[in-house]
Short mmCIF file of C-alpha atoms in Angstrom, two decimals:
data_model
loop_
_atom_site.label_atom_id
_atom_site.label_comp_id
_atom_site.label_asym_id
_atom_site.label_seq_id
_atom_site.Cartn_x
_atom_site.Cartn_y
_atom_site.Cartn_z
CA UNK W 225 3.21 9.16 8.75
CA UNK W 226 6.29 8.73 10.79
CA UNK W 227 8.85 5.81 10.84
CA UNK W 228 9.91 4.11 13.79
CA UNK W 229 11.99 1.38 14.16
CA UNK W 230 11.38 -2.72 15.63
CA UNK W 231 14.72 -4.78 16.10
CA UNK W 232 16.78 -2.18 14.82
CA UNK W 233 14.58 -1.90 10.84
CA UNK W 234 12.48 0.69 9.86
CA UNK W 235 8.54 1.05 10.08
CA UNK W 236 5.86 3.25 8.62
CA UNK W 237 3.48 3.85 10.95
CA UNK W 238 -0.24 6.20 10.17
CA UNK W 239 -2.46 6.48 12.81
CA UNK W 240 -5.81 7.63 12.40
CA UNK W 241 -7.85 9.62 14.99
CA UNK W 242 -11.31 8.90 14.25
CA UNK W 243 -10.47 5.26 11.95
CA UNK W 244 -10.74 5.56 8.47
CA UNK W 245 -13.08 2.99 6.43
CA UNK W 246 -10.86 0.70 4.98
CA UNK W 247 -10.04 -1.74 1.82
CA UNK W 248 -6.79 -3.44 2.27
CA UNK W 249 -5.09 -6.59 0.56
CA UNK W 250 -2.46 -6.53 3.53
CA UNK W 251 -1.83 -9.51 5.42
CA UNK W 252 -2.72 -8.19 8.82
CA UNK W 253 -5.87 -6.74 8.58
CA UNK W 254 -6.64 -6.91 4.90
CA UNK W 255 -10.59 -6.41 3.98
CA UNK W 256 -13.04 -3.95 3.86
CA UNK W 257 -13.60 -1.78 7.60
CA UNK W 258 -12.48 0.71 9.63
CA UNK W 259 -9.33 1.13 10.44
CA UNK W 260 -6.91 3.15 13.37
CA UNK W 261 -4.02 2.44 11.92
CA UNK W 262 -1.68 1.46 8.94
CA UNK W 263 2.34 -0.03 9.30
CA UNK W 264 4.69 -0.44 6.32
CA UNK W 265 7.28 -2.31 7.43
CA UNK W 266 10.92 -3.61 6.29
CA UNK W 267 11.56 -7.55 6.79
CA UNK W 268 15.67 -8.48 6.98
CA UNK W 269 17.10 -10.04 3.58
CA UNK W 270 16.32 -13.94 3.26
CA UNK W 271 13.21 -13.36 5.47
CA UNK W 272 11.30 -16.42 5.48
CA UNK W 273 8.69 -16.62 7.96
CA UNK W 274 5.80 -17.77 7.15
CA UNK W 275 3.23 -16.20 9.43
CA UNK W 276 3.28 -12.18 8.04
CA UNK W 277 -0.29 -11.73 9.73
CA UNK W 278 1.64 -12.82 13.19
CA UNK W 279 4.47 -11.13 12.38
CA UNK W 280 2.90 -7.75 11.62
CA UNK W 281 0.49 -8.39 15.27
CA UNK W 282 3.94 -8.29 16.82
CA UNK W 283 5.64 -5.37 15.40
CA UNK W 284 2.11 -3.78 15.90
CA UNK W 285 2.34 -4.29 19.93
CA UNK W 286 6.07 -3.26 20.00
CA UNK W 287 4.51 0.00 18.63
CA UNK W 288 1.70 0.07 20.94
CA UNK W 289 -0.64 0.03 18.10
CA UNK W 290 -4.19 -0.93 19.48
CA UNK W 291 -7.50 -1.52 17.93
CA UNK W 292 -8.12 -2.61 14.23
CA UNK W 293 -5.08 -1.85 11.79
CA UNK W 294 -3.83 -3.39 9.03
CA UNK W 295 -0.03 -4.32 7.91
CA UNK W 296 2.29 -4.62 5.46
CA UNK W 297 5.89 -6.27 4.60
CA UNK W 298 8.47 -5.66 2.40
CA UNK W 299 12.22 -6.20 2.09
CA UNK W 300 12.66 -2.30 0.37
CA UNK W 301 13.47 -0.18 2.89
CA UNK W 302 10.84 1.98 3.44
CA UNK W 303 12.66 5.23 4.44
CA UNK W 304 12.94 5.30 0.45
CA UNK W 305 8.55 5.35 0.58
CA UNK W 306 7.11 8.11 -1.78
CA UNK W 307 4.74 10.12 -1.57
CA UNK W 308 2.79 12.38 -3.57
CA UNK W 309 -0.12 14.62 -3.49
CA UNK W 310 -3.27 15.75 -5.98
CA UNK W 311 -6.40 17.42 -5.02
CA UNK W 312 -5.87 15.36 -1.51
CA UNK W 313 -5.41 12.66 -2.85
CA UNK W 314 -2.05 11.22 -1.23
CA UNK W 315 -0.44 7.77 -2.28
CA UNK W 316 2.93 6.63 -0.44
CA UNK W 317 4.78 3.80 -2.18
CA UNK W 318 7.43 1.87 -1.58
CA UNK W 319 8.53 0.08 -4.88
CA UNK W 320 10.86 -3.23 -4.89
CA UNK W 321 10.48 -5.47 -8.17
CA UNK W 322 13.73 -7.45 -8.09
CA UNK W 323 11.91 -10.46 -9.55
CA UNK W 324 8.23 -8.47 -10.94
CA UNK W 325 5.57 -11.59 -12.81
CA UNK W 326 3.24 -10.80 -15.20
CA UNK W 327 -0.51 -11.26 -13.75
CA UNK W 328 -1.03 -13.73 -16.36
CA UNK W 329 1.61 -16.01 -16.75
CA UNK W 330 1.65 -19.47 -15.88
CA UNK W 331 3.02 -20.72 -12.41
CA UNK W 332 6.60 -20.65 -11.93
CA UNK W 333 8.24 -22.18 -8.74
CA UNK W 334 10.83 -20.12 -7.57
CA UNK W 335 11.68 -16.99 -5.20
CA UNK W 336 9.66 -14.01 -5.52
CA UNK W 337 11.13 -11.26 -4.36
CA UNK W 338 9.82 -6.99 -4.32
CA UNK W 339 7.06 -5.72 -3.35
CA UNK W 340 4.93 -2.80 -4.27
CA UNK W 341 3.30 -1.53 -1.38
CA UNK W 342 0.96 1.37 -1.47
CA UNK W 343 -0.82 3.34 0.96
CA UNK W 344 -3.78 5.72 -0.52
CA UNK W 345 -5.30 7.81 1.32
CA UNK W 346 -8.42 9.74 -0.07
CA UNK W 347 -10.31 12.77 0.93
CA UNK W 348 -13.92 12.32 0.48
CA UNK W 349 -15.70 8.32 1.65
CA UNK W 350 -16.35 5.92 -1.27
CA UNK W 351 -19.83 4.09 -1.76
CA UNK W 352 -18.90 0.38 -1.87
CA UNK W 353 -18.56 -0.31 -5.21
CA UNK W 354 -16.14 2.98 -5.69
CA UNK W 355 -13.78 1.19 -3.57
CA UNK W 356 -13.39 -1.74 -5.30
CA UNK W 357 -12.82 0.14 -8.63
CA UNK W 358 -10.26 2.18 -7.04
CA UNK W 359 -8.20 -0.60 -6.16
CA UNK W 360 -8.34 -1.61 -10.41
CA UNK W 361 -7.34 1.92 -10.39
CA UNK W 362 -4.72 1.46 -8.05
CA UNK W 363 -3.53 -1.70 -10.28
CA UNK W 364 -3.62 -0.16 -13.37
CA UNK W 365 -1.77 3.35 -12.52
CA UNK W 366 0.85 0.61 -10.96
CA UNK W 367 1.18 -1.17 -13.93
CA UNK W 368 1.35 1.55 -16.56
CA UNK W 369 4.81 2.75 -14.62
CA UNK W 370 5.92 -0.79 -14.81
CA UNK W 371 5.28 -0.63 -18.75
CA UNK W 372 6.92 2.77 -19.22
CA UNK W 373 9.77 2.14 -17.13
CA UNK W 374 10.22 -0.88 -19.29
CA UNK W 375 10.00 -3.56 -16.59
CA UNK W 376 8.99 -6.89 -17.69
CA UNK W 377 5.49 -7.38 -15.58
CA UNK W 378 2.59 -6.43 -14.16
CA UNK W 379 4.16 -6.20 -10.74
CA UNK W 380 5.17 -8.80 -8.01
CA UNK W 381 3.59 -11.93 -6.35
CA UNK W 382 3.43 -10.05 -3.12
CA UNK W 383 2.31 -6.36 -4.18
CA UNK W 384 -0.72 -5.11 -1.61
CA UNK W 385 -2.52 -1.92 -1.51
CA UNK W 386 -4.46 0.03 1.52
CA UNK W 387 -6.93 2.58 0.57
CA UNK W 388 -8.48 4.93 3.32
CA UNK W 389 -11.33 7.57 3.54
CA UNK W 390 -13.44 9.05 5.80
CA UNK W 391 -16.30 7.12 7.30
CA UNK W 392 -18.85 9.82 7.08
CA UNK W 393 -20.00 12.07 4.18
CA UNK W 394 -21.51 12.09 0.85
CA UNK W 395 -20.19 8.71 -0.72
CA UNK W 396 -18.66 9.05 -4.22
CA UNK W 397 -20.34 6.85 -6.41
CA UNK W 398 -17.06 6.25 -8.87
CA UNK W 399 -13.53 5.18 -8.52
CA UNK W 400 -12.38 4.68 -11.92
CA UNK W 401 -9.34 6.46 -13.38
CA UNK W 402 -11.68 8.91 -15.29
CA UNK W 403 -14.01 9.79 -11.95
CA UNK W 404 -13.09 12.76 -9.97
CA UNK W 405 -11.29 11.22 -7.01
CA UNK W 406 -10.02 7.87 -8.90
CA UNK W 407 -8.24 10.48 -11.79
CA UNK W 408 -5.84 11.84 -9.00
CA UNK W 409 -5.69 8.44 -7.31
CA UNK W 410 -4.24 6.93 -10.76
CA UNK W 411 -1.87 9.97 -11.41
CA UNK W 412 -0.44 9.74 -7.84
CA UNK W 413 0.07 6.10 -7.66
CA UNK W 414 1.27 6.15 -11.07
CA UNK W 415 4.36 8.83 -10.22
CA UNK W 416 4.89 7.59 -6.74
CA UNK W 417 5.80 4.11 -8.38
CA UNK W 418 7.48 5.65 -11.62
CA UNK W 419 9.72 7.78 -9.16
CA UNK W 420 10.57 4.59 -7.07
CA UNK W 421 11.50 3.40 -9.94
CA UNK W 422 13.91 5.72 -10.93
#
């Protein structure tokens, strides 16, 4: 990861020499495939566009970032991302919940702002299903800091997660927070967002 900088804000930028299969919730490049490359990157206050997918293809090309990728957006600056490491297992979060919902509440209109971002990156590939149930993983780690910290919500409207693993390999069959990989994945998610918190 290094961070670079578009129109003077800050960028995350992992680039992945051979791509790394892929399940993302991002705007740019959200789905399931293989991916080159991953951007994190800070929006100015009041940001109000309303194309994120074009607006992360743009920051993408000022980087020179070719092939498929995938992009995220956030108005935390994301020199303040962390990161931290079990087993290989590596999640890198930036944490904003100035205005966090709870998942199930009814619609309210109003400005959300914060976002959660994490980037997970995993050691070993994941079957199909395994990556699905690490993204509940993912969720859940995310939401226990919430509770503990005592934050009122689940998260934000605009929280997204990018998991990455190797395309090749034995495939884990399990991504749940008691499997072997999904056990570190919830324990590094769940102090990456407890120490963004604090």
């Amino acid at each position: 990861m290094i961070v670079a900088y578009v129109d003077s804000l800050p960028v995350l930028v992992w680039r992945f020499d051979p791509p790394r299969l892929t399940i993302s919730s991002a705007p740019f490049g959200g789905g399931v495939g293989e991916r080159g490359w991953v951007l994190n990157a800070t929006v100015p206050d009041g940001y109000d566009r309303l194309d994120p997918d074009q607006h992360v293809a743009e920051i993408a090309a000022e980087l020179r970032l070719t092939g498929p990728g995938t992009g995220l957006l956030t108005a935390v600056d994301v020199r303040k991302v962390v990161s931290v490491t079990e087993r290989g297992v590596t999640a890198e979060v930036t944490t904003g919940v100035s205005v966090p919902t709870w998942a199930g509440a009814p619609d309210v209109a109003g400005e959300r702002i914060g976002t959660i971002n994490a980037v997970c990156r995993l050691p070993v590939r994941l079957g199909p299903a395994a990556l699905v149930n690490a993204v509940a993983t993912v969720t859940e780690a995310k939401s226990q800091a919430l509770f503990e910290a005592g934050v009122d919500g689940t998260g934000t409207a605009t929280d997204a997660i990018v998991l990455l693993c190797p395309t090749s390999g034995p495939a884990e069959p399990y991504g749940g927070p008691r499997s072997r990989i999904g056990s570190a994945l919830a324990r590094v998610v769940h102090e990456a967002v407890s120490s963004g918190l604090r």
